[in-house]
Short mmCIF file of C-alpha atoms in Angstrom, two decimals:
data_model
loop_
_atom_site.label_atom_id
_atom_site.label_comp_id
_atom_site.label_asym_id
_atom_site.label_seq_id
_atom_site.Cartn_x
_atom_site.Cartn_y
_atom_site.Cartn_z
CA UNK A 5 -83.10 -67.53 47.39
CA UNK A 6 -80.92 -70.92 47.94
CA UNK A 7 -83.17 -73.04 49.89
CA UNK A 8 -82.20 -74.26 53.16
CA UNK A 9 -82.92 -77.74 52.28
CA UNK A 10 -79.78 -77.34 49.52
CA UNK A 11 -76.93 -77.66 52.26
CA UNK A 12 -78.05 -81.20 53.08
CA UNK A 13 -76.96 -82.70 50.50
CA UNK A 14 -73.10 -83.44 51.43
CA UNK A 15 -71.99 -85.03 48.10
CA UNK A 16 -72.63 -82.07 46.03
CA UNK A 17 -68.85 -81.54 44.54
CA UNK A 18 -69.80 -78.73 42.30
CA UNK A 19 -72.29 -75.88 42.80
CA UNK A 20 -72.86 -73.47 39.72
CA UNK A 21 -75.79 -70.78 40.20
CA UNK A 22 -73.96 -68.08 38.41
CA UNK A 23 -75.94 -65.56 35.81
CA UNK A 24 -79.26 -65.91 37.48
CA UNK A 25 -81.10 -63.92 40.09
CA UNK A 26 -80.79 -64.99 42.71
CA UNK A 27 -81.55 -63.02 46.17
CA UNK A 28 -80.82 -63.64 50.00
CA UNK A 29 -77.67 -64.71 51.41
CA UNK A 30 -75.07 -67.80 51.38
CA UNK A 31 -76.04 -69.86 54.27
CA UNK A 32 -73.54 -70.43 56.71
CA UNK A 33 -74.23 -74.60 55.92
CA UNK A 34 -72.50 -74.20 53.40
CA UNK A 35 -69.35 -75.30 55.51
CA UNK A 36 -71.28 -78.59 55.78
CA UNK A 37 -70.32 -79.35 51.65
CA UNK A 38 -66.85 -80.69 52.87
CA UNK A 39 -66.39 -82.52 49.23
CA UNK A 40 -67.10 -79.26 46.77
CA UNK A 41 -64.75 -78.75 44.49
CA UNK A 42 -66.75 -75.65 42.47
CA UNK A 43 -68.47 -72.53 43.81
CA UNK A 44 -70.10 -70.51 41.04
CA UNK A 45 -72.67 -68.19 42.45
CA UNK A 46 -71.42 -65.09 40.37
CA UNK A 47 -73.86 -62.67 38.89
CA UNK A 48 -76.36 -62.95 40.93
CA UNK A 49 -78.15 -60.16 43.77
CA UNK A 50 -77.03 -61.71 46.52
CA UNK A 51 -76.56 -60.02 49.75
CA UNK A 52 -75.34 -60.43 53.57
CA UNK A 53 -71.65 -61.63 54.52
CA UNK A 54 -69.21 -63.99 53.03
CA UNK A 55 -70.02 -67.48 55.42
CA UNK A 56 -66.78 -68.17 57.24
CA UNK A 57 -67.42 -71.52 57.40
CA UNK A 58 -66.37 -71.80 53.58
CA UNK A 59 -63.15 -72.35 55.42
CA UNK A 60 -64.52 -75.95 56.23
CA UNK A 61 -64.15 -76.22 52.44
CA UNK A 62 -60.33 -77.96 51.81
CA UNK A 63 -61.01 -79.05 48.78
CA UNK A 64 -62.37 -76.16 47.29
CA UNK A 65 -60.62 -74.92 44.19
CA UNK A 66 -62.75 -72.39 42.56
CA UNK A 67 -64.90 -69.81 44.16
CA UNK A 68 -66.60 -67.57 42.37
CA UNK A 69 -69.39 -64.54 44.65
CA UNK A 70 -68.42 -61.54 42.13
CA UNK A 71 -70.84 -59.28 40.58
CA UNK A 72 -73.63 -59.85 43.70
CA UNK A 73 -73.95 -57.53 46.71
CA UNK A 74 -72.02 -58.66 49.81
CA UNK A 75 -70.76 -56.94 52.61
CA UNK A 76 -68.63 -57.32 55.23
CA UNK A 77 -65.34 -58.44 55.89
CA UNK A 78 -63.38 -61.31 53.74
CA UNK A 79 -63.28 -64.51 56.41
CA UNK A 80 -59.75 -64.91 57.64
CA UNK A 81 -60.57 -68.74 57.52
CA UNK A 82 -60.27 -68.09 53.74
CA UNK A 83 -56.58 -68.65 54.82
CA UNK A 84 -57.24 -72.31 55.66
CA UNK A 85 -58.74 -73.20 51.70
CA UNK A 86 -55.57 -75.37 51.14
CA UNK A 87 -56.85 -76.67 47.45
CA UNK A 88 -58.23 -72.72 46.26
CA UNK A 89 -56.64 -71.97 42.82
CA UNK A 90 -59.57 -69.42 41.65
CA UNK A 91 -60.87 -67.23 43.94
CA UNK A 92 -63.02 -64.00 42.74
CA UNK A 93 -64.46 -61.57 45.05
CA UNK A 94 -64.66 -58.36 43.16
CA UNK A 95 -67.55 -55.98 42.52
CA UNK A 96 -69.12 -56.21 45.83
CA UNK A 97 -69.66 -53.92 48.76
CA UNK A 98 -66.56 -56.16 50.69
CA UNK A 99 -64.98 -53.73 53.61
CA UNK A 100 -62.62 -54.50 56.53
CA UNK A 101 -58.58 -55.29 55.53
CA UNK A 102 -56.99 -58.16 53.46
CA UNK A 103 -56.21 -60.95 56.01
CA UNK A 104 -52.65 -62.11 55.27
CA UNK A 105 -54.24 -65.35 55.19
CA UNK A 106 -55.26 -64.87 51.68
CA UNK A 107 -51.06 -64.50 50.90
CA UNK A 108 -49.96 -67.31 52.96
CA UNK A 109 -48.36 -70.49 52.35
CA UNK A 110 -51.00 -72.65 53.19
CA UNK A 111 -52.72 -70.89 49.70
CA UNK A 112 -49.58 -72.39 47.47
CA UNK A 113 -52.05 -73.22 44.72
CA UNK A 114 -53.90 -69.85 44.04
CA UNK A 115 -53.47 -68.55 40.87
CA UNK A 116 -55.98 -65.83 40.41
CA UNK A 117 -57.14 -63.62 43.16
CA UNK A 118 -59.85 -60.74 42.64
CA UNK A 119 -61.08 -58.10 45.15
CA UNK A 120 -61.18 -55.44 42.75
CA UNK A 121 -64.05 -53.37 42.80
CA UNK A 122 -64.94 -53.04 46.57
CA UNK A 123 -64.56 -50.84 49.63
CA UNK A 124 -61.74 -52.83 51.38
CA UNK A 125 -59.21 -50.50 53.39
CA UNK A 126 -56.38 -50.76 55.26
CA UNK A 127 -52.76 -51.57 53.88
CA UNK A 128 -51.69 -54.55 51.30
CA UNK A 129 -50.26 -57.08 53.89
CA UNK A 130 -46.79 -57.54 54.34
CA UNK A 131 -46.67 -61.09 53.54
CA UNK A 132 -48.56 -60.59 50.17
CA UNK A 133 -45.24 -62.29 47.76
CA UNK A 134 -45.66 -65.35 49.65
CA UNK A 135 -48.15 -66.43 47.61
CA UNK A 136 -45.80 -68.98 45.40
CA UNK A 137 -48.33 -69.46 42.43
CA UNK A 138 -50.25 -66.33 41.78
CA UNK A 139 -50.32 -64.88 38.58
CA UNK A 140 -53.41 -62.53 39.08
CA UNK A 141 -53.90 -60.00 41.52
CA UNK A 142 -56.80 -57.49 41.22
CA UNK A 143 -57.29 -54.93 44.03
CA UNK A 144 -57.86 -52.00 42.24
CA UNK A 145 -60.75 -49.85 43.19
CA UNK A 146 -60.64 -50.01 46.79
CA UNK A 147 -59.74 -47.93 49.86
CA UNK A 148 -56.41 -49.27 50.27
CA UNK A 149 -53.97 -47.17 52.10
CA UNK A 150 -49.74 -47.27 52.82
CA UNK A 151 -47.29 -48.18 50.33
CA UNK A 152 -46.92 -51.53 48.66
CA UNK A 153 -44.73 -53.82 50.44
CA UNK A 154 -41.21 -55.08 49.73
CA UNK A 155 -41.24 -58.47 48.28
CA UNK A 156 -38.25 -61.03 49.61
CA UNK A 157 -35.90 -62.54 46.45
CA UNK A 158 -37.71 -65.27 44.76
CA UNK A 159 -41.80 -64.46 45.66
CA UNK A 160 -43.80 -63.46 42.68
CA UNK A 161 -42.92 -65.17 40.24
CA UNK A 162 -45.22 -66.36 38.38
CA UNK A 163 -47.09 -62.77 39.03
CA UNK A 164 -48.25 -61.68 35.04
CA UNK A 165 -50.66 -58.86 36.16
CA UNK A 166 -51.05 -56.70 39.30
CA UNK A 167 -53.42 -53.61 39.42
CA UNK A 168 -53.19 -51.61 42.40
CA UNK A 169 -54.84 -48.68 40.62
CA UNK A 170 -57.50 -46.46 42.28
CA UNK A 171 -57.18 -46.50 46.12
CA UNK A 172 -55.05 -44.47 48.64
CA UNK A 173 -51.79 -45.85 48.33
CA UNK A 174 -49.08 -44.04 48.37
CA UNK A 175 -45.13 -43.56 48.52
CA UNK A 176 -42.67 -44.96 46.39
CA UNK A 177 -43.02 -48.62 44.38
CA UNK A 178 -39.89 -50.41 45.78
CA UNK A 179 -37.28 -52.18 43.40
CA UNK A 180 -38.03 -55.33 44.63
CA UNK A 181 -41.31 -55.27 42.59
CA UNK A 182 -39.89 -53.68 39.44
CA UNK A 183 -37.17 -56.66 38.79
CA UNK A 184 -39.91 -58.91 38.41
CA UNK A 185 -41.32 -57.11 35.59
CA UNK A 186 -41.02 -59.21 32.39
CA UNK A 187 -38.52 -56.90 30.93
CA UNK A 188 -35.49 -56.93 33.06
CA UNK A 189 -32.74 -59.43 33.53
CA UNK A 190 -33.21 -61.78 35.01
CA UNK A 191 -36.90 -60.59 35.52
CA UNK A 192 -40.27 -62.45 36.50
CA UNK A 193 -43.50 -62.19 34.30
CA UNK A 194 -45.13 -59.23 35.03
CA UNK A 195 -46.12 -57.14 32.25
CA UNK A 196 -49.36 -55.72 33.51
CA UNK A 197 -48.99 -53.14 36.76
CA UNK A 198 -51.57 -50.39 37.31
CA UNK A 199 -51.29 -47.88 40.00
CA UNK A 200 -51.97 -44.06 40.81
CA UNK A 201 -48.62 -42.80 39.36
CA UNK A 202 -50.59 -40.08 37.32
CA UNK A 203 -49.97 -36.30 38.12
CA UNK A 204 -52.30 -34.80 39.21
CA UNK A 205 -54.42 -32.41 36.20
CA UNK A 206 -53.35 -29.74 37.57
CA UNK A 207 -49.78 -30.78 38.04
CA UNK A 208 -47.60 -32.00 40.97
CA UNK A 209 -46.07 -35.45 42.87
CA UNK A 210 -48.34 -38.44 42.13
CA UNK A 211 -50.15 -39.93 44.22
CA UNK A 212 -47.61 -43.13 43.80
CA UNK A 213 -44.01 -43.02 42.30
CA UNK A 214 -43.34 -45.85 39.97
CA UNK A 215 -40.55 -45.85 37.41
CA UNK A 216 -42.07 -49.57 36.04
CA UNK A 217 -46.54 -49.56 36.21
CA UNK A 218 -47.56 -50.56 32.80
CA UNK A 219 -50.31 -47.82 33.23
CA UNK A 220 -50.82 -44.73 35.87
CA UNK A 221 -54.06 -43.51 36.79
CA UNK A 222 -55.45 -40.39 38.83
#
């Protein structure tokens, strides 16, 4: 476990644990390191809830809890991480909705974004193409539910790959998303999209229409 003791010391800039084994839970102290930079706890077996109080954390820029065993909801004070550019979340046991917060201006550094791999429901919020700089976007392998949201003229573009692929979404992939593709004029840069726009064996409507995924699953 991460001693108690750790939290005190409110210099530390950059934490990496990752690749160990390490059990027991993030304390919620941890909003006490105002000056870290670096979060690396990653394959490790840790378990409880996300802290919110990583939301004290403005000048965190890379925060890494994939590969443990969390639960609970993502911390809507996520939305106040003003310096976040890496943010990884996936392969966890993560339930509860998306807060918009994670899309919102505020976030106008984040690049990559995982939550792949978890048991989040709910629908994709309708503010998600806010999110000026991101180029990553993993939710795949969720709960998800409704269809993907319209994006406004000029959000997403620096989007490269977006997988959306086993959940519950449904309906139709709106235009919006498909001129960003990197293959249309004028186009954005996305040339990896994933979704559920696989017939069914057995034959019938997909699960999602999408004249422009990449790649349709099941």
């Amino acid at each position: 476990t991460i001693p108690e003791e750790f939290y005190s010391n409110l210099e530390l800039e950059e934490v990496i644990f990752k690749n160990n084994s390490l059990s027991g839970t993030v304390s919620e102290l941890v909003g006490d390191l105002t000056k870290l930079s670096t979060f690396w706890a990653s394959f490790n077996e840790l378990s409880g809830s996300i802290p919110t109080t990583f939301g004290n954390c403005l000048n965190l820029e890379e925060l890494e809890l994939q590969n443990n065993r969390l639960e609970g909801p993502i911390p809507e004070a996520f939305g106040n991480l003003e310096s976040i550019e890496f943010l990884s979340m996936e392969q966890n046991g993560l339930t509860g909705t998306i807060p918009g917060g994670l899309f919102g201006i505020n976030l106008n550094a984040l690049r990559i974004l995982y939550l792949n791999n978890n048991q989040l429901n709910g629908p994709v919020p309708e503010n998600w193409g806010q999110s000026q700089r991101l180029k990553d976007l993993w939710m795949n392998d969720n709960v998800l539910t409704g269809t993907l949201p319209i994006i406004a003229e000029g959000e997403f573009l620096f989007l490269e790959e977006l997988l959306v692929n086993n959940n519950d979404l449904t309906g139709e992939v709106d235009d919006s998303i498909c001129l960003i593709r990197n293959d249309t004029v004028p186009g954005g840069n996305l040339g990896v999209f994933h979704s559920d726009c696989q017939p069914p064996p057995g034959g019938g409507v997909p699960q999602i229409i999408c004249s422009c995924c990449t790649a349709c699953f099941v």
